[in-house]
XYZ file of C-alpha atoms in Angstrom:
541
model
C 161.358 65.330 4.251
C 159.865 68.770 4.847
C 160.144 69.011 8.626
C 157.961 72.124 8.917
C 154.913 70.040 8.002
C 155.328 68.118 11.226
C 155.678 71.324 13.216
C 152.360 72.508 11.785
C 150.537 69.264 12.543
C 151.918 68.994 16.034
C 153.957 65.845 15.533
C 157.083 67.342 16.991
C 155.440 68.198 20.258
C 157.232 70.524 22.611
C 159.153 72.532 20.013
C 159.570 76.173 20.929
C 159.505 78.439 17.894
C 161.321 81.564 18.937
C 160.719 84.892 17.262
C 163.302 85.276 14.531
C 165.766 88.117 14.924
C 166.975 90.143 11.951
C 170.449 88.785 12.564
C 169.274 85.256 11.833
C 168.642 86.225 8.225
C 171.951 87.848 7.354
C 175.000 86.672 5.403
C 178.271 87.205 7.312
C 180.147 90.375 6.216
C 183.099 88.270 5.025
C 180.870 86.687 2.361
C 178.800 89.710 1.346
C 181.208 91.102 -1.232
C 181.567 87.784 -2.992
C 177.847 87.111 -2.891
C 176.892 90.586 -4.068
C 179.281 90.580 -7.018
C 178.128 87.230 -8.341
C 176.047 86.221 -11.306
C 172.572 87.718 -11.532
C 169.727 87.010 -13.927
C 170.500 90.031 -16.107
C 174.242 89.518 -16.562
C 174.463 85.730 -16.493
C 176.191 84.713 -19.726
C 176.434 80.989 -18.986
C 176.379 79.176 -22.331
C 173.855 76.577 -21.119
C 171.578 78.927 -19.185
C 168.073 77.411 -18.962
C 169.074 74.690 -21.446
C 166.534 71.874 -21.603
C 167.172 68.241 -22.473
C 165.939 68.916 -26.012
C 168.281 71.892 -26.437
C 171.253 69.913 -25.163
C 170.427 67.067 -27.532
C 170.147 69.497 -30.433
C 173.558 70.944 -29.603
C 175.109 67.477 -29.546
C 173.309 66.420 -32.725
C 174.592 69.507 -34.577
C 178.080 68.911 -33.135
C 178.069 72.369 -31.557
C 178.874 70.583 -28.306
C 179.858 67.104 -27.224
C 178.727 65.507 -23.981
C 182.292 66.087 -22.760
C 181.980 69.816 -23.489
C 178.558 70.056 -21.830
C 179.793 68.190 -18.770
C 182.841 70.455 -18.557
C 180.648 73.559 -18.813
C 178.555 72.366 -15.868
C 181.690 71.507 -13.874
C 183.013 75.029 -14.508
C 179.641 76.492 -13.554
C 179.719 74.565 -10.277
C 183.197 75.895 -9.547
C 182.181 79.462 -10.406
C 178.975 79.866 -8.409
C 178.629 76.812 -6.171
C 182.149 76.710 -4.729
C 182.936 80.400 -5.372
C 180.908 83.543 -6.006
C 177.592 83.138 -4.174
C 178.874 79.823 -2.755
C 175.530 78.061 -3.063
C 177.039 74.812 -1.770
C 174.500 72.645 -3.571
C 177.015 70.000 -4.670
C 178.440 67.840 -1.897
C 180.868 65.891 -4.125
C 181.700 65.704 -7.834
C 182.072 62.433 -9.690
C 185.734 62.096 -10.767
C 184.575 59.803 -13.587
C 182.072 62.258 -15.073
C 184.209 63.365 -18.029
C 185.245 59.782 -18.766
C 181.572 58.785 -18.843
C 180.866 61.668 -21.216
C 183.739 60.607 -23.485
C 182.391 57.073 -23.784
C 178.915 58.363 -24.597
C 180.393 60.674 -27.241
C 182.074 57.642 -28.833
C 178.720 55.854 -28.916
C 177.083 58.868 -30.555
C 179.847 59.047 -33.159
C 179.231 55.380 -33.882
C 175.546 56.051 -34.467
C 174.256 54.728 -31.149
C 171.868 57.032 -29.290
C 170.389 55.421 -26.196
C 167.549 57.901 -25.790
C 166.754 61.476 -24.714
C 169.211 61.378 -21.798
C 172.204 60.229 -23.880
C 175.137 62.380 -22.753
C 173.069 64.529 -20.372
C 174.741 65.287 -16.982
C 172.573 64.626 -13.909
C 173.119 65.462 -10.228
C 172.034 62.843 -7.673
C 170.900 63.456 -4.102
C 173.492 62.072 -1.703
C 171.274 59.431 -0.157
C 171.158 57.420 -3.397
C 173.817 54.763 -4.029
C 176.127 55.292 -6.983
C 179.073 52.961 -7.565
C 181.337 55.761 -8.774
C 184.210 56.932 -6.563
C 181.787 59.051 -4.560
C 180.478 58.252 -1.080
C 176.765 57.890 -0.301
C 176.376 59.613 3.057
C 172.868 61.055 3.499
C 174.861 64.110 4.552
C 176.098 62.405 7.710
C 179.686 62.202 8.887
C 178.687 58.954 10.575
C 178.719 57.166 7.196
C 181.213 59.347 5.327
C 183.106 56.130 4.488
C 180.141 54.555 2.672
C 181.551 53.876 -0.803
C 179.178 51.421 -2.452
C 179.918 48.896 -5.186
C 176.376 48.594 -6.531
C 174.141 51.285 -7.977
C 170.664 51.959 -6.690
C 168.126 50.520 -9.151
C 167.175 53.975 -10.437
C 170.843 54.854 -11.028
C 171.257 51.709 -13.109
C 168.221 52.863 -15.100
C 169.898 56.242 -15.532
C 173.180 54.737 -16.747
C 171.373 52.466 -19.186
C 169.692 55.571 -20.591
C 173.096 57.148 -21.249
C 173.117 59.846 -18.582
C 176.348 61.231 -17.103
C 176.521 61.030 -13.299
C 177.835 64.518 -12.574
C 178.044 64.155 -8.810
C 176.094 64.218 -5.571
C 173.855 67.002 -4.284
C 173.789 68.150 -0.670
C 170.700 67.525 1.447
C 169.254 68.024 4.878
C 171.100 65.409 6.925
C 169.299 62.052 7.081
C 166.705 63.648 4.774
C 165.707 66.032 7.588
C 164.959 63.236 10.035
C 167.501 63.979 12.750
C 166.416 66.764 15.091
C 163.273 68.562 16.223
C 165.240 71.820 15.908
C 166.959 71.193 12.587
C 167.539 73.764 9.875
C 166.758 72.372 6.432
C 169.543 72.249 3.822
C 172.337 71.679 6.370
C 174.321 68.486 6.796
C 177.415 67.689 8.829
C 179.079 66.272 5.699
C 178.079 68.986 3.235
C 177.447 72.098 5.292
C 174.761 74.650 4.414
C 173.114 75.066 1.017
C 171.738 78.537 0.213
C 168.716 79.636 -1.798
C 169.922 81.177 -5.076
C 167.127 83.756 -5.114
C 168.061 85.334 -1.791
C 171.165 83.866 -0.238
C 170.135 84.218 3.399
C 166.967 82.243 2.727
C 166.583 78.525 3.289
C 166.198 76.532 0.031
C 164.069 73.978 1.929
C 164.701 70.288 2.164
C 165.517 67.671 2.187
C 166.438 67.685 -1.527
C 167.933 71.148 -1.109
C 171.036 70.621 -3.222
C 169.069 69.073 -6.085
C 166.587 71.956 -6.119
C 169.226 74.684 -5.920
C 171.424 73.041 -8.565
C 168.609 72.920 -11.110
C 167.444 76.463 -10.295
C 170.968 77.877 -10.647
C 171.753 75.976 -13.862
C 174.419 73.753 -12.309
C 172.718 70.951 -14.255
C 169.662 70.533 -16.448
C 168.041 67.839 -14.304
C 168.533 66.279 -10.877
C 167.098 63.527 -8.712
C 165.685 64.141 -5.245
C 163.868 61.920 -2.773
C 160.735 62.532 -0.730
C 159.028 61.149 2.321
C 156.871 64.203 2.955
C 157.661 67.301 0.904
C 161.340 66.701 0.197
C 161.005 66.932 -3.596
C 158.085 69.322 -3.998
C 159.017 71.797 -1.265
C 162.562 72.605 -2.477
C 161.206 72.586 -6.046
C 158.592 75.168 -5.087
C 160.976 77.358 -3.091
C 163.603 77.274 -5.847
C 161.268 78.002 -8.728
C 161.452 74.667 -10.548
C 159.331 71.598 -11.334
C 159.352 68.579 -9.048
C 157.480 65.282 -9.335
C 156.819 63.037 -6.343
C 155.507 59.875 -8.038
C 153.225 57.175 -6.693
C 155.134 55.152 -4.102
C 156.289 52.041 -5.966
C 156.579 53.600 -9.417
C 160.297 54.064 -8.738
C 162.388 51.533 -6.857
C 163.843 52.499 -3.471
C 166.512 49.782 -3.358
C 169.900 51.349 -2.789
C 168.462 54.524 -1.278
C 169.027 55.462 2.385
C 165.491 55.112 3.770
C 163.088 56.832 6.110
C 159.775 55.143 5.333
C 158.912 52.103 3.254
C 155.318 53.335 2.919
C 156.102 56.933 1.884
C 159.631 57.102 0.424
C 160.208 57.675 -3.265
C 162.770 59.311 -5.498
C 161.578 61.932 -7.958
C 162.771 64.099 -10.863
C 163.575 67.801 -10.467
C 163.870 70.016 -13.539
C 163.151 73.488 -14.889
C 160.322 72.321 -17.153
C 157.510 69.798 -16.914
C 158.763 68.123 -20.090
C 162.245 67.519 -18.691
C 160.785 66.150 -15.460
C 158.506 63.859 -17.472
C 161.440 62.573 -19.544
C 163.430 61.760 -16.401
C 160.432 60.094 -14.744
C 160.042 57.691 -17.659
C 163.702 56.690 -17.432
C 163.644 56.097 -13.669
C 160.407 54.108 -13.404
C 160.618 50.330 -13.386
C 159.825 47.096 -11.562
C 162.615 45.964 -9.235
C 162.556 42.519 -7.571
C 164.440 44.026 -4.610
C 161.591 46.472 -3.871
C 158.292 44.634 -3.486
C 156.324 47.889 -3.697
C 157.268 48.172 -7.377
C 155.414 44.926 -8.116
C 152.188 46.936 -7.803
C 153.402 49.057 -10.718
C 153.339 46.221 -13.242
C 151.253 47.296 -16.214
C 150.992 50.861 -14.872
C 154.399 52.245 -15.862
C 154.767 54.485 -18.902
C 158.129 54.445 -20.639
C 157.407 57.892 -22.073
C 155.466 60.363 -19.945
C 155.964 63.099 -22.539
C 152.980 61.708 -24.433
C 150.810 63.393 -21.804
C 152.157 66.878 -22.608
C 149.139 68.727 -23.935
C 148.899 72.515 -23.911
C 145.092 72.124 -23.941
C 145.150 69.595 -21.121
C 143.079 71.760 -18.757
C 140.083 71.971 -21.058
C 137.015 70.476 -19.380
C 138.902 69.453 -16.217
C 137.567 69.839 -12.683
C 140.132 70.794 -10.058
C 139.573 70.902 -6.313
C 141.219 73.874 -4.593
C 142.042 73.462 -0.908
C 139.837 76.052 0.807
C 142.307 76.918 3.550
C 144.798 78.084 0.929
C 142.500 80.868 -0.253
C 143.150 83.055 2.783
C 146.351 83.660 4.720
C 149.563 85.182 3.412
C 148.388 88.048 1.138
C 151.225 87.475 -1.344
C 150.304 83.809 -1.589
C 146.675 84.803 -2.137
C 147.638 87.062 -5.050
C 149.689 84.350 -6.745
C 147.029 81.711 -6.153
C 144.192 83.862 -7.463
C 146.261 84.637 -10.551
C 146.896 80.911 -11.044
C 143.195 80.137 -10.672
C 142.410 82.757 -13.318
C 144.889 81.096 -15.694
C 143.423 77.655 -15.027
C 139.908 78.906 -15.710
C 141.038 80.698 -18.872
C 142.294 77.352 -20.189
C 138.962 75.658 -19.610
C 139.210 74.254 -16.079
C 136.451 74.388 -13.471
C 137.600 75.133 -9.932
C 135.782 73.621 -6.941
C 136.529 74.571 -3.328
C 137.181 71.564 -1.067
C 138.346 71.019 2.519
C 140.811 68.147 2.416
C 143.080 69.432 5.181
C 140.097 69.468 7.546
C 139.628 65.740 6.970
C 143.291 65.011 7.718
C 144.009 67.445 10.543
C 144.535 64.818 13.259
C 146.830 62.502 11.308
C 150.137 64.394 11.617
C 151.263 62.837 14.924
C 150.328 59.372 13.646
C 152.346 59.885 10.454
C 155.383 60.893 12.503
C 155.031 57.756 14.622
C 154.915 55.577 11.494
C 158.076 57.230 10.231
C 159.928 56.677 13.510
C 159.259 52.940 13.397
C 160.007 52.559 9.691
C 163.150 54.678 9.848
C 164.668 52.473 12.535
C 163.778 49.295 10.678
C 164.835 50.536 7.244
C 168.072 52.234 8.290
C 169.237 49.207 10.263
C 168.682 47.043 7.187
C 170.484 49.497 4.907
C 173.487 49.952 7.209
C 173.815 46.238 7.956
C 175.025 45.656 4.388
C 176.666 49.038 3.765
C 180.400 49.534 3.293
C 180.524 51.858 6.274
C 181.914 50.975 9.703
C 178.615 52.315 11.061
C 176.216 49.372 10.995
C 173.078 50.504 12.813
C 171.018 53.464 13.982
C 172.497 52.927 17.441
C 175.970 53.277 15.922
C 174.954 56.552 14.257
C 173.725 57.948 17.561
C 176.933 56.899 19.307
C 179.106 58.382 16.550
C 177.293 61.696 16.774
C 177.726 61.824 20.547
C 181.417 61.006 20.303
C 181.942 63.599 17.564
C 179.438 66.202 18.679
C 181.552 69.252 17.814
C 181.589 68.302 14.124
C 178.452 66.187 13.825
C 176.083 68.280 15.966
C 177.396 71.871 16.133
C 173.955 73.512 15.809
C 171.239 70.999 16.681
C 171.128 67.526 18.172
C 169.554 64.167 17.260
C 166.264 63.969 19.113
C 164.463 62.230 16.232
C 167.176 59.603 15.863
C 166.889 58.859 19.576
C 163.080 58.711 19.419
C 163.310 56.234 16.552
C 165.859 54.102 18.395
C 163.474 53.840 21.346
C 160.734 52.319 19.180
C 160.057 48.611 18.823
C 159.770 46.568 15.646
C 157.152 46.715 12.896
C 154.945 44.211 14.712
C 154.267 46.761 17.448
C 150.576 47.552 17.956
C 151.309 51.283 18.137
C 152.904 51.152 14.704
C 150.238 48.987 13.086
C 147.401 51.160 14.442
C 149.070 54.358 13.260
C 149.826 52.857 9.840
C 146.205 51.814 9.331
C 145.009 55.356 9.991
C 147.617 57.151 7.891
C 147.183 54.897 4.873
C 143.461 55.550 5.306
C 144.292 58.895 3.720
C 143.961 57.105 0.380
C 140.266 56.472 0.937
C 139.684 60.070 2.028
C 141.376 61.515 -1.059
C 139.724 59.037 -3.436
C 136.308 59.754 -1.927
C 136.803 63.505 -2.269
C 137.884 63.111 -5.883
C 134.881 60.915 -6.665
C 132.230 62.914 -4.802
C 133.293 66.166 -6.417
C 134.021 64.586 -9.829
C 137.564 65.971 -9.695
C 140.466 65.241 -12.022
C 142.991 66.475 -9.447
C 143.420 68.548 -6.306
C 145.425 71.786 -6.350
C 146.876 74.340 -3.950
C 150.061 76.264 -3.194
C 152.865 73.786 -2.592
C 154.150 75.596 0.491
C 155.031 79.057 1.792
C 157.874 81.283 0.685
C 161.436 80.433 1.715
C 162.076 81.188 5.363
C 165.278 82.728 6.696
C 168.228 80.490 7.478
C 168.397 79.995 11.228
C 170.876 77.391 12.412
C 170.299 78.382 16.034
C 166.524 78.020 16.331
C 165.898 75.796 13.332
C 163.130 75.951 10.740
C 159.998 77.911 11.500
C 156.444 77.722 10.168
C 156.210 79.561 6.838
C 152.485 79.090 6.376
C 150.426 76.806 4.187
C 151.917 73.495 3.076
C 150.312 70.859 0.836
C 152.747 67.951 0.678
C 151.350 65.807 3.490
C 148.078 64.469 1.973
C 149.687 62.854 -1.117
C 152.731 61.860 0.948
C 150.703 59.848 3.476
C 148.604 58.334 0.696
C 151.638 57.551 -1.460
C 149.959 59.406 -4.345
C 151.589 61.350 -7.202
C 152.219 65.072 -6.764
C 153.749 67.655 -9.098
C 154.663 71.279 -8.421
C 155.133 73.951 -11.098
C 156.323 77.568 -10.661
C 153.316 79.777 -9.806
C 155.077 83.134 -9.525
C 157.344 85.271 -7.386
C 156.806 87.713 -4.521
C 159.617 89.686 -2.876
C 162.023 87.903 -5.264
C 160.981 84.502 -3.828
C 159.272 81.777 -5.917
C 156.267 79.669 -5.011
C 154.888 76.566 -6.701
C 151.405 75.362 -7.575
C 150.649 71.730 -6.686
C 148.576 69.188 -8.596
C 147.954 65.736 -7.145
C 145.611 62.841 -7.726
C 145.102 59.175 -7.023
C 147.576 56.319 -7.470
C 149.422 55.984 -10.799
C 147.825 59.095 -12.256
C 151.205 60.635 -13.109
C 150.147 61.094 -16.709
C 147.041 63.038 -15.756
C 148.745 65.444 -13.372
C 151.631 65.939 -15.820
C 149.058 66.897 -18.462
C 147.431 69.433 -16.126
C 150.723 70.844 -14.892
C 152.099 71.177 -18.422
C 149.022 73.021 -19.659
C 149.285 75.419 -16.721
C 153.034 75.861 -17.205
C 152.643 76.696 -20.883
C 149.875 79.210 -20.200
C 151.409 80.864 -17.127
C 155.167 80.731 -17.868
C 156.166 81.656 -14.307
C 159.707 80.244 -14.184
C 162.044 83.094 -13.135
C 165.845 83.054 -12.984
C 167.553 83.412 -9.579
C 168.966 86.814 -8.651
C 171.561 85.737 -6.049
C 170.579 88.655 -3.819
C 172.515 88.888 -0.535
C 169.311 89.565 1.390
C 165.822 90.898 0.765
C 167.035 94.500 0.859
C 170.366 93.967 -0.912
């Protein structure tokens, strides 16, 4: 979850946002030499740099590489720049079975069996998604560091069936950024702090920080994140990659540490729209253990790459959020350039004011999440293999182990959630009715303006890391409308300013993944704004 969205909408009332000192955006001297001497975009000679799924498959088909060799190259890459060099800290734990998995898939290939486009492709998984390998599922929390599961999440089973290699787990904002009103994104008590590969003293955003950084820095070709509000698209935007937050219910949530049953979803993160579309098709499916997926029957595509059309913007009408057109001057430049590209490819741009229609819903959304988090987490923990069996247990653990579990910020959100009642509470039901009413507002705006999708900057540029004061408002953010509605949302690199990337968002109504993929792909192919990280120590370094 992208916590800054709640700061902007006033849901986390009473937060004091202190002025940020220069010292809050500086790498300690002990790390500067290592960080400064690390890989940069001009000297990076990594054999799989910017390799797509298609390229990796071609290399395996030609026998230039095996899955074992590809997996080993990524493991070496992780050691070189994630655990050493810049020390990105995107990977919380490696799968000790990864090479064995690759070996078995190589044997299948040699025998003439190819499961599909992901056969032999290593994937990193956000550490709130159950995998039955010898790797814990912790949501970044020391409170459930002993949570070794024996059953995969539904989407991980889909991934295995497709022949992917589970490379390991990616770090995240602890409890998917639903712990403290003063939290810093990309930090967890289990995994520590993940850094932005573009400028190392910048926050890579959350909560899928590790997944976003890993893809951006070529620690893997593709990764899986999860989102409640912004947690896929925001780190994708900040780290210069593609992220898809699908319609809630397109992907099963069973076996995933929850926040909200009405807003949670996993989503693919990749360097290209095509790779994200391939992964989306593998992950989607109806799961009897997640009733929301029953609504997806007859609406799931097994191959979203069929929507990839370089001319997909021709004749389309796109609504641009009016409030995004003025503000940060660097954002304005990138957005105006993007609009020019969209128009050059045949799109018509219409100014709309969606945020104005939704401006009072932020506090209500936060209230819904508090109720659903308590209910969902208690259900998840009650059957988990951890000694911690409830939200109350988590709170107690953190208090008893405060020096390690809460060294920088506390657990105000956990305590607020614990104080809530059950899902029959009138406060919850009233808030839920209003927030899900977002669907009608978006659908009406699309219909009245004859729009194919709504666009805008995904969010502001990466803010400085500040573990003392927490995240601060970095300007415009566009994840909340589709998050509250449960609607599909894709972000694509829009450009770079001051060495920091920003994404362009496309979203539409329910189960319109194909349409927004088509639009995003056409823009991506025309704009080509993906830029390699520079691993700069700071903005001036």
